[in-house]
């Protein structure tokens, strides 16, 4: 089993915890599953004093996909309470591509996790 | 890797190295089997080079990015190539992981790190060849098949153990390996298959190894410093990470700062062993190389020193022989619980270090010394026990860290 659906849920969980830690109180997400893979759309507001945290988020999402690390550590995504050390780098390694759109103190993040080519 | 092979040929002739490799391959590899004492320095370093090469080939073949975990995996592989792992007992386990990937139609890249770290169970392969009640040829075939079986079982186990300790133990696959080793050993004992303990240890400090290692760590630090143009700001930022997985310093802080951290950690570990009058045996050197590797993935001076202090205190109260072989190894591999100190502070780190010593003294008997990552198994239990309590304590009295 490769737990792809659980991983997608964990990605949403991690982003939710992260935005809780930076003052988010309006958080929504959606998941679209298709033959090509999963598309996660995540929208949240944040406290503007944490602007550098959004910058950090974008840096983490830019990390190269790393299946080796993903499969050992994906269960850590979303673990712990808001404000603890985050697993955003792990999220970056779990996704294939992303988009980040900012609207004032709100952010919309679209993540793409492609279906793996079977061996 | 090249340095390991060069070192091998500096110590011994090719013929002696091949004879030594023969001894390594056919020997039992239960804890503690020091390849320096068993087969000589040349063969041991050559074997370590082979183990590092296998790790590098596996990782590059699946085209994984080069990260801190890559460094940890290859140096851990090399380190344990000095006391327990060799190409023959390691390959069935890798094949098992490969088979798991094939059956699940998944890319082997997903499991390659697990396959490399799962070499902790390699002693089982050699041991089965000796203790099973069949002829030698059948024993070897069964041992290989059982090794493949272990490699097949470890990936799903390793996936779930990370959430047990929540990333506060750096040696995740070591913990999973310990669980599996306990199960297998229990089954072995229940059907009357017993194995005897082994203790092979090279005492003392070879001056060239000591100097060479110190020079290597010093050079690593200097190269890191040159990459960062002598700027230590990034290195200081690195030491502010708690170290909890995923703390990949190469990805987060860059290669220069990571190399400085690795060099410094290697120097600290070696200086500690030399100061207590310890031995630069195969196991100790292997542990130092493992610590060196994990200094790219979670361990740094600020989170290592408190847990080391805990081991020192525990040794003082328990033995108090600092040069006891198990204490020397525990002092280095306690780095596995360094994230607890990084996240929860010095006192928590000291207590974790002390607890690690108490647990690691007992855990080897649980699987007859057949799990090489005995300290990894112990650090997992320390994290599982300490973290929930510490987290509730922190919540009650206010969080120490916030945000990133």
GROMACS .gro file of N, CA and C in nm, chain B residues 158-223:
model
  198
  277UNK      N    1   0.875   0.068   0.904
  277UNK     CA    2   0.951   0.193   0.921
  277UNK      C    3   0.862   0.314   0.895
  278UNK      N    4   0.765   0.297   0.806
  278UNK     CA    5   0.673   0.406   0.772
  278UNK      C    6   0.593   0.449   0.894
  279UNK      N    7   0.557   0.355   0.978
  279UNK     CA    8   0.469   0.385   1.089
  279UNK      C    9   0.541   0.416   1.219
  280UNK      N   10   0.665   0.375   1.231
  280UNK     CA   11   0.736   0.403   1.357
  280UNK      C   12   0.770   0.551   1.371
  281UNK      N   13   0.781   0.623   1.259
  281UNK     CA   14   0.813   0.766   1.268
  281UNK      C   15   0.708   0.841   1.349
  282UNK      N   16   0.581   0.802   1.332
  282UNK     CA   17   0.477   0.874   1.406
  282UNK      C   18   0.474   0.832   1.553
  283UNK      N   19   0.537   0.719   1.586
  283UNK     CA   20   0.540   0.677   1.726
  283UNK      C   21   0.628   0.772   1.807
  284UNK      N   22   0.746   0.802   1.754
  284UNK     CA   23   0.836   0.891   1.827
  284UNK      C   24   0.829   1.036   1.775
  285UNK      N   25   0.742   1.058   1.675
  285UNK     CA   26   0.713   1.192   1.624
  285UNK      C   27   0.837   1.266   1.575
  286UNK      N   28   0.934   1.189   1.526
  286UNK     CA   29   1.051   1.253   1.469
  286UNK      C   30   1.154   1.296   1.571
  287UNK      N   31   1.131   1.264   1.698
  287UNK     CA   32   1.227   1.304   1.802
  287UNK      C   33   1.340   1.203   1.820
  288UNK      N   34   1.334   1.092   1.749
  288UNK     CA   35   1.449   1.003   1.740
  288UNK      C   36   1.500   1.011   1.597
  289UNK      N   37   1.628   1.036   1.583
  289UNK     CA   38   1.684   1.048   1.449
  289UNK      C   39   1.696   0.911   1.381
  290UNK      N   40   1.699   0.805   1.460
  290UNK     CA   41   1.725   0.671   1.405
  290UNK      C   42   1.593   0.596   1.385
  291UNK      N   43   1.511   0.644   1.293
  291UNK     CA   44   1.378   0.586   1.277
  291UNK      C   45   1.384   0.440   1.234
  292UNK      N   46   1.462   0.409   1.133
  292UNK     CA   47   1.465   0.271   1.084
  292UNK      C   48   1.532   0.181   1.188
  293UNK      N   49   1.620   0.238   1.267
  293UNK     CA   50   1.680   0.161   1.377
  293UNK      C   51   1.575   0.115   1.475
  294UNK      N   52   1.479   0.200   1.503
  294UNK     CA   53   1.371   0.162   1.594
  294UNK      C   54   1.284   0.055   1.530
  295UNK      N   55   1.250   0.074   1.404
  295UNK     CA   56   1.169  -0.027   1.334
  295UNK      C   57   1.244  -0.159   1.327
  296UNK      N   58   1.372  -0.151   1.300
  296UNK     CA   59   1.455  -0.271   1.294
  296UNK      C   60   1.459  -0.344   1.427
  297UNK      N   61   1.463  -0.268   1.535
  297UNK     CA   62   1.463  -0.329   1.667
  297UNK      C   63   1.334  -0.403   1.696
  298UNK      N   64   1.224  -0.344   1.655
  298UNK     CA   65   1.094  -0.410   1.674
  298UNK      C   66   1.092  -0.543   1.597
  299UNK      N   67   1.134  -0.537   1.471
  299UNK     CA   68   1.134  -0.658   1.389
  299UNK      C   69   1.233  -0.760   1.444
  300UNK      N   70   1.349  -0.714   1.487
  300UNK     CA   71   1.451  -0.804   1.542
  300UNK      C   72   1.399  -0.875   1.666
  301UNK      N   73   1.327  -0.804   1.749
  301UNK     CA   74   1.270  -0.863   1.870
  301UNK      C   75   1.171  -0.974   1.835
  302UNK      N   76   1.088  -0.948   1.734
  302UNK     CA   77   0.989  -1.047   1.691
  302UNK      C   78   1.060  -1.172   1.638
  303UNK      N   79   1.158  -1.149   1.550
  303UNK     CA   80   1.227  -1.263   1.487
  303UNK      C   81   1.302  -1.343   1.592
  304UNK      N   82   1.371  -1.274   1.681
  304UNK     CA   83   1.449  -1.344   1.784
  304UNK      C   84   1.360  -1.423   1.877
  305UNK      N   85   1.243  -1.367   1.907
  305UNK     CA   86   1.148  -1.438   1.993
  305UNK      C   87   1.102  -1.567   1.927
  306UNK      N   88   1.075  -1.559   1.797
  306UNK     CA   89   1.033  -1.679   1.723
  306UNK      C   90   1.147  -1.780   1.720
  307UNK      N   91   1.268  -1.731   1.698
  307UNK     CA   92   1.384  -1.821   1.697
  307UNK      C   93   1.395  -1.897   1.829
  308UNK      N   94   1.386  -1.822   1.937
  308UNK     CA   95   1.401  -1.886   2.069
  308UNK      C   96   1.287  -1.982   2.096
  309UNK      N   97   1.168  -1.948   2.051
  309UNK     CA   98   1.052  -2.034   2.080
  309UNK      C   99   1.062  -2.168   2.008
  310UNK      N  100   1.136  -2.171   1.895
  310UNK     CA  101   1.152  -2.299   1.824
  310UNK      C  102   1.287  -2.362   1.855
  311UNK      N  103   1.354  -2.310   1.957
  311UNK     CA  104   1.477  -2.373   2.004
  311UNK      C  105   1.601  -2.336   1.926
  312UNK      N  106   1.596  -2.231   1.845
  312UNK     CA  107   1.715  -2.185   1.773
  312UNK      C  108   1.783  -2.077   1.857
  313UNK      N  109   1.899  -2.109   1.909
  313UNK     CA  110   1.968  -2.016   1.998
  313UNK      C  111   2.096  -1.969   1.932
  314UNK      N  112   2.140  -1.850   1.968
  314UNK     CA  113   2.271  -1.804   1.922
  314UNK      C  114   2.351  -1.756   2.042
  315UNK      N  115   2.480  -1.773   2.032
  315UNK     CA  116   2.567  -1.734   2.144
  315UNK      C  117   2.616  -1.591   2.124
  316UNK      N  118   2.644  -1.527   2.236
  316UNK     CA  119   2.691  -1.388   2.225
  316UNK      C  120   2.836  -1.385   2.174
  317UNK      N  121   2.873  -1.269   2.124
  317UNK     CA  122   3.007  -1.248   2.067
  317UNK      C  123   3.062  -1.118   2.123
  318UNK      N  124   3.191  -1.117   2.153
  318UNK     CA  125   3.254  -0.989   2.188
  318UNK      C  126   3.393  -0.986   2.129
  319UNK      N  127   3.406  -0.913   2.019
  319UNK     CA  128   3.537  -0.894   1.956
  319UNK      C  129   3.560  -0.743   1.948
  320UNK      N  130   3.669  -0.696   2.009
  320UNK     CA  131   3.688  -0.550   2.027
  320UNK      C  132   3.836  -0.517   2.019
  321UNK      N  133   3.867  -0.416   1.942
  321UNK     CA  134   4.007  -0.372   1.929
  321UNK      C  135   4.030  -0.260   2.029
  322UNK      N  136   4.114  -0.283   2.125
  322UNK     CA  137   4.140  -0.180   2.225
  322UNK      C  138   4.244  -0.080   2.176
  323UNK      N  139   4.245   0.036   2.240
  323UNK     CA  140   4.349   0.133   2.212
  323UNK      C  141   4.315   0.229   2.099
  324UNK      N  142   4.408   0.318   2.074
  324UNK     CA  143   4.390   0.421   1.971
  324UNK      C  144   4.508   0.414   1.875
  325UNK      N  145   4.482   0.381   1.750
  325UNK     CA  146   4.590   0.382   1.651
  325UNK      C  147   4.620   0.528   1.618
  326UNK      N  148   4.743   0.572   1.636
  326UNK     CA  149   4.773   0.715   1.619
  326UNK      C  150   4.739   0.769   1.480
  327UNK      N  151   4.764   0.688   1.375
  327UNK     CA  152   4.735   0.737   1.240
  327UNK      C  153   4.585   0.749   1.217
  328UNK      N  154   4.507   0.659   1.276
  328UNK     CA  155   4.362   0.670   1.262
  328UNK      C  156   4.312   0.794   1.335
  329UNK      N  157   4.365   0.814   1.454
  329UNK     CA  158   4.324   0.929   1.534
  329UNK      C  159   4.357   1.060   1.462
  330UNK      N  160   4.480   1.068   1.413
  330UNK     CA  161   4.523   1.191   1.345
  330UNK      C  162   4.446   1.210   1.214
  331UNK      N  163   4.433   1.101   1.142
  331UNK     CA  164   4.365   1.108   1.013
  331UNK      C  165   4.220   1.152   1.027
  332UNK      N  166   4.155   1.097   1.129
  332UNK     CA  167   4.014   1.131   1.152
  332UNK      C  168   4.001   1.278   1.191
  333UNK      N  169   4.088   1.323   1.281
  333UNK     CA  170   4.083   1.462   1.326
  333UNK      C  171   4.108   1.555   1.207
  334UNK      N  172   4.206   1.517   1.123
  334UNK     CA  173   4.237   1.599   1.005
  334UNK      C  174   4.117   1.603   0.910
  335UNK      N  175   4.051   1.490   0.894
  335UNK     CA  176   3.935   1.482   0.804
  335UNK      C  177   3.822   1.573   0.854
  336UNK      N  178   3.796   1.566   0.986
  336UNK     CA  179   3.689   1.649   1.041
  336UNK      C  180   3.727   1.797   1.034
  337UNK      N  181   3.854   1.825   1.061
  337UNK     CA  182   3.900   1.964   1.054
  337UNK      C  183   3.890   2.018   0.912
  338UNK      N  184   3.927   1.935   0.817
  338UNK     CA  185   3.920   1.977   0.676
  338UNK      C  186   3.774   2.000   0.635
  339UNK      N  187   3.686   1.914   0.684
  339UNK     CA  188   3.543   1.930   0.655
  339UNK      C  189   3.494   2.065   0.704
  340UNK      N  190   3.535   2.101   0.826
  340UNK     CA  191   3.495   2.229   0.883
  340UNK      C  192   3.550   2.344   0.800
  341UNK      N  193   3.677   2.333   0.763
  341UNK     CA  194   3.741   2.443   0.687
  341UNK      C  195   3.675   2.461   0.550
  342UNK      N  196   3.647   2.349   0.485
  342UNK     CA  197   3.581   2.358   0.354
  342UNK      C  198   3.445   2.426   0.367
   0.00000   0.00000   0.00000
